[in-house]
Amino acid sequence: EAGVAQSPRYKIIEKRQSVAFWCNPISGHATLYWYQQILGQGPKLLIQFQNNGVVDDSQLPKDRFSAERLKGVDSTLKIQPAKLEDSAVYLCASLRHRDVNIQYFGAGTRLSVL
Amino acid sequence: AQSVTQLDSQVPVFEEAPVELRCNYSSSVSVYLFWYVQYPNQGLQLLLKYLSGSTLVKGINGFEAEFNKSQTSFHLRKPSVHISDTAEYFCAVSEDDYKLSFGAGTTVTVRA
């Protein structure tokens, strides 16, 4: 089966610009996660979706970050406006159903904010 | 809330030598434990997991880990490493809510 797809792979923007990332999870996976991985750190959860509903967005900086999963399949994460400290890899992951508890990760989008 | 501490940030090791990566966690409830590997410019790939049952867990690529509840540890081992094992390794913990909390990672560099 196809894995988690993310695009773009790399993005360079200037501070105060806007950027959007796209994720297509594995087919049939109801739960979708966005993580932020800053260089030298482990991934940090930003938001978790179950189908098209938000389960947890407590760590999402809502003044500048937004995410949606309108049809319960693919998802977009947006940053507006970007700050220098947003430079990181943004990882998307999906999980099939609750009793498996294994998340599958995409290759990520590397964002550089100049 | 759970947290994960990976005790070594960098582990250099010679090819065919054994390696151990240390992971300790804190949680007030039962947990699920995971090790993921991240090769350069790639996403995370699951190496192994502990959900319940035997405390010695075997994973892919010859890795294994042992869950020690009394010491709240989940150390990863491989008896003989290859150059291709050069990567970053993350320990993660999950409680019943199926959210992963990751450690800061351990960079393993295998030298010939």
PDB file of C-alpha atoms in Angstrom, chain A residues 2-108:
ATOM      1  CA  ALA A   2       1.120   3.563  -0.608  1.00  0.00           C
ATOM      2  CA  GLY A   3       2.636   5.418   2.313  1.00  0.00           C
ATOM      3  CA  VAL A   4       1.870   8.836   3.741  1.00  0.00           C
ATOM      4  CA  ALA A   5       2.459  11.455   1.053  1.00  0.00           C
ATOM      5  CA  GLN A   6       3.606  14.982   1.851  1.00  0.00           C
ATOM      6  CA  SER A   7       4.377  17.979  -0.324  1.00  0.00           C
ATOM      7  CA  PRO A   8       6.362  20.015  -0.896  1.00  0.00           C
ATOM      8  CA  ARG A   9       9.544  18.350   0.367  1.00  0.00           C
ATOM      9  CA  TYR A  10      11.338  21.649   0.852  1.00  0.00           C
ATOM     10  CA  LYS A  11      10.205  25.232   1.202  1.00  0.00           C
ATOM     11  CA  ILE A  12      12.156  28.437   1.737  1.00  0.00           C
ATOM     12  CA  ILE A  13      10.298  31.618   2.621  1.00  0.00           C
ATOM     13  CA  GLU A  14      10.988  34.936   4.246  1.00  0.00           C
ATOM     14  CA  LYS A  15       9.613  35.835   7.657  1.00  0.00           C
ATOM     15  CA  ARG A  16       6.078  37.192   7.674  1.00  0.00           C
ATOM     16  CA  GLN A  17       5.226  35.253   4.504  1.00  0.00           C
ATOM     17  CA  SER A  18       2.603  32.508   4.415  1.00  0.00           C
ATOM     18  CA  VAL A  19       3.155  28.826   3.661  1.00  0.00           C
ATOM     19  CA  ALA A  20       1.014  25.707   3.359  1.00  0.00           C
ATOM     20  CA  PHE A  21       1.854  22.030   3.583  1.00  0.00           C
ATOM     21  CA  TRP A  22      -0.205  19.132   2.273  1.00  0.00           C
ATOM     22  CA  CYS A  23      -0.574  15.580   3.542  1.00  0.00           C
ATOM     23  CA  ASN A  24      -2.364  12.557   2.116  1.00  0.00           C
ATOM     24  CA  PRO A  25      -2.532   9.726   4.677  1.00  0.00           C
ATOM     25  CA  ILE A  26      -2.589   6.010   3.990  1.00  0.00           C
ATOM     26  CA  SER A  27      -5.960   4.980   2.568  1.00  0.00           C
ATOM     27  CA  GLY A  28      -8.419   4.052   5.291  1.00  0.00           C
ATOM     28  CA  HIS A  29      -6.472   5.680   8.112  1.00  0.00           C
ATOM     29  CA  ALA A  30      -8.947   7.698  10.138  1.00  0.00           C
ATOM     30  CA  THR A  31      -6.489   9.441  12.448  1.00  0.00           C
ATOM     31  CA  LEU A  32      -4.039  12.033  11.145  1.00  0.00           C
ATOM     32  CA  TYR A  33      -1.311  13.899  13.023  1.00  0.00           C
ATOM     33  CA  TRP A  34       0.893  16.902  12.279  1.00  0.00           C
ATOM     34  CA  TYR A  35       4.220  17.149  14.093  1.00  0.00           C
ATOM     35  CA  GLN A  36       6.889  19.845  14.197  1.00  0.00           C
ATOM     36  CA  GLN A  37      10.493  18.625  14.410  1.00  0.00           C
ATOM     37  CA  ILE A  38      13.024  21.336  15.177  1.00  0.00           C
ATOM     38  CA  LEU A  39      16.647  20.505  14.420  1.00  0.00           C
ATOM     39  CA  GLY A  40      18.168  18.435  17.222  1.00  0.00           C
ATOM     40  CA  GLN A  41      14.819  17.667  18.857  1.00  0.00           C
ATOM     41  CA  GLY A  42      12.214  14.963  18.679  1.00  0.00           C
ATOM     42  CA  PRO A  43       8.925  15.533  16.888  1.00  0.00           C
ATOM     43  CA  LYS A  44       6.334  17.540  18.816  1.00  0.00           C
ATOM     44  CA  LEU A  45       2.635  17.010  18.190  1.00  0.00           C
ATOM     45  CA  LEU A  46       0.839  20.050  16.789  1.00  0.00           C
ATOM     46  CA  ILE A  47      -2.618  18.671  16.023  1.00  0.00           C
ATOM     47  CA  GLN A  48      -4.503  15.366  15.860  1.00  0.00           C
ATOM     48  CA  PHE A  49      -7.554  14.701  13.670  1.00  0.00           C
ATOM     49  CA  GLN A  50     -10.036  11.839  13.858  1.00  0.00           C
ATOM     50  CA  ASN A  51     -11.720  11.761  10.449  1.00  0.00           C
ATOM     51  CA  ASN A  52     -12.482  15.462   9.857  1.00  0.00           C
ATOM     52  CA  GLY A  53     -12.721  16.465  13.517  1.00  0.00           C
ATOM     53  CA  VAL A  54      -9.989  17.877  15.740  1.00  0.00           C
ATOM     54  CA  VAL A  55      -9.104  15.627  18.707  1.00  0.00           C
ATOM     55  CA  ASP A  56      -6.268  17.702  20.150  1.00  0.00           C
ATOM     56  CA  ASP A  57      -4.822  21.036  19.055  1.00  0.00           C
ATOM     57  CA  SER A  58      -3.558  22.155  22.453  1.00  0.00           C
ATOM     58  CA  GLN A  59       0.034  22.557  21.185  1.00  0.00           C
ATOM     59  CA  LEU A  60      -0.871  24.382  17.979  1.00  0.00           C
ATOM     60  CA  PRO A  61       0.081  28.101  18.037  1.00  0.00           C
ATOM     61  CA  LYS A  62      -3.334  29.204  16.874  1.00  0.00           C
ATOM     62  CA  ASP A  63      -2.378  32.831  16.341  1.00  0.00           C
ATOM     63  CA  ARG A  64      -0.371  31.798  13.282  1.00  0.00           C
ATOM     64  CA  PHE A  65      -0.935  28.102  12.599  1.00  0.00           C
ATOM     65  CA  SER A  66      -4.096  26.529  11.206  1.00  0.00           C
ATOM     66  CA  ALA A  67      -4.937  23.065   9.933  1.00  0.00           C
ATOM     67  CA  GLU A  68      -7.903  21.440   8.310  1.00  0.00           C
ATOM     68  CA  ARG A  69      -9.034  18.045   7.100  1.00  0.00           C
ATOM     69  CA  LEU A  70     -12.290  18.911   5.412  1.00  0.00           C
ATOM     70  CA  LYS A  71     -13.285  15.566   3.881  1.00  0.00           C
ATOM     71  CA  GLY A  72     -11.589  13.346   6.441  1.00  0.00           C
ATOM     72  CA  VAL A  73      -8.832  12.329   4.049  1.00  0.00           C
ATOM     73  CA  ASP A  74      -6.033  14.718   3.116  1.00  0.00           C
ATOM     74  CA  SER A  75      -5.017  17.651   5.273  1.00  0.00           C
ATOM     75  CA  THR A  76      -3.321  21.023   5.000  1.00  0.00           C
ATOM     76  CA  LEU A  77      -1.270  22.863   7.602  1.00  0.00           C
ATOM     77  CA  LYS A  78      -0.799  26.609   7.167  1.00  0.00           C
ATOM     78  CA  ILE A  79       1.471  29.139   8.814  1.00  0.00           C
ATOM     79  CA  GLN A  80       0.592  32.810   8.471  1.00  0.00           C
ATOM     80  CA  PRO A  81       2.723  34.816   9.088  1.00  0.00           C
ATOM     81  CA  ALA A  82       5.867  32.736   9.480  1.00  0.00           C
ATOM     82  CA  LYS A  83       8.542  33.501  12.064  1.00  0.00           C
ATOM     83  CA  LEU A  84      12.203  32.517  12.089  1.00  0.00           C
ATOM     84  CA  GLU A  85      11.549  29.988  14.872  1.00  0.00           C
ATOM     85  CA  ASP A  86       9.111  28.115  12.612  1.00  0.00           C
ATOM     86  CA  SER A  87      12.074  26.683  10.688  1.00  0.00           C
ATOM     87  CA  ALA A  88      11.670  22.939  11.142  1.00  0.00           C
ATOM     88  CA  VAL A  89      10.569  19.734   9.488  1.00  0.00           C
ATOM     89  CA  TYR A  90       6.804  19.267   9.507  1.00  0.00           C
ATOM     90  CA  LEU A  91       5.829  15.621   9.649  1.00  0.00           C
ATOM     91  CA  CYS A  92       2.466  14.113   8.918  1.00  0.00           C
ATOM     92  CA  ALA A  93       1.491  10.715  10.302  1.00  0.00           C
ATOM     93  CA  SER A  94      -1.577   8.506  10.123  1.00  0.00           C
ATOM     94  CA  LEU A  95      -2.983   5.676  12.182  1.00  0.00           C
ATOM     95  CA  ARG A  96      -5.401   3.035  10.979  1.00  0.00           C
ATOM     96  CA  HIS A  97      -7.528   2.210  14.006  1.00  0.00           C
ATOM     97  CA  ARG A  98      -7.195   2.533  17.718  1.00  0.00           C
ATOM     98  CA  ASP A  99      -6.210  -0.965  18.678  1.00  0.00           C
ATOM     99  CA  VAL A 100      -3.118  -1.005  16.481  1.00  0.00           C
ATOM    100  CA  ASN A 101      -1.512   2.156  17.856  1.00  0.00           C
ATOM    101  CA  ILE A 102       1.143   2.374  15.162  1.00  0.00           C
ATOM    102  CA  GLN A 103       1.665   5.699  13.439  1.00  0.00           C
ATOM    103  CA  TYR A 104       3.040   5.779   9.896  1.00  0.00           C
ATOM    104  CA  PHE A 105       5.054   8.857   8.980  1.00  0.00           C
ATOM    105  CA  GLY A 106       5.555  10.749   5.765  1.00  0.00           C
ATOM    106  CA  ALA A 107       8.965  12.032   4.659  1.00  0.00           C
ATOM    107  CA  GLY A 108       8.175  15.523   5.921  1.00  0.00           C
TER     108      GLY A 108
END
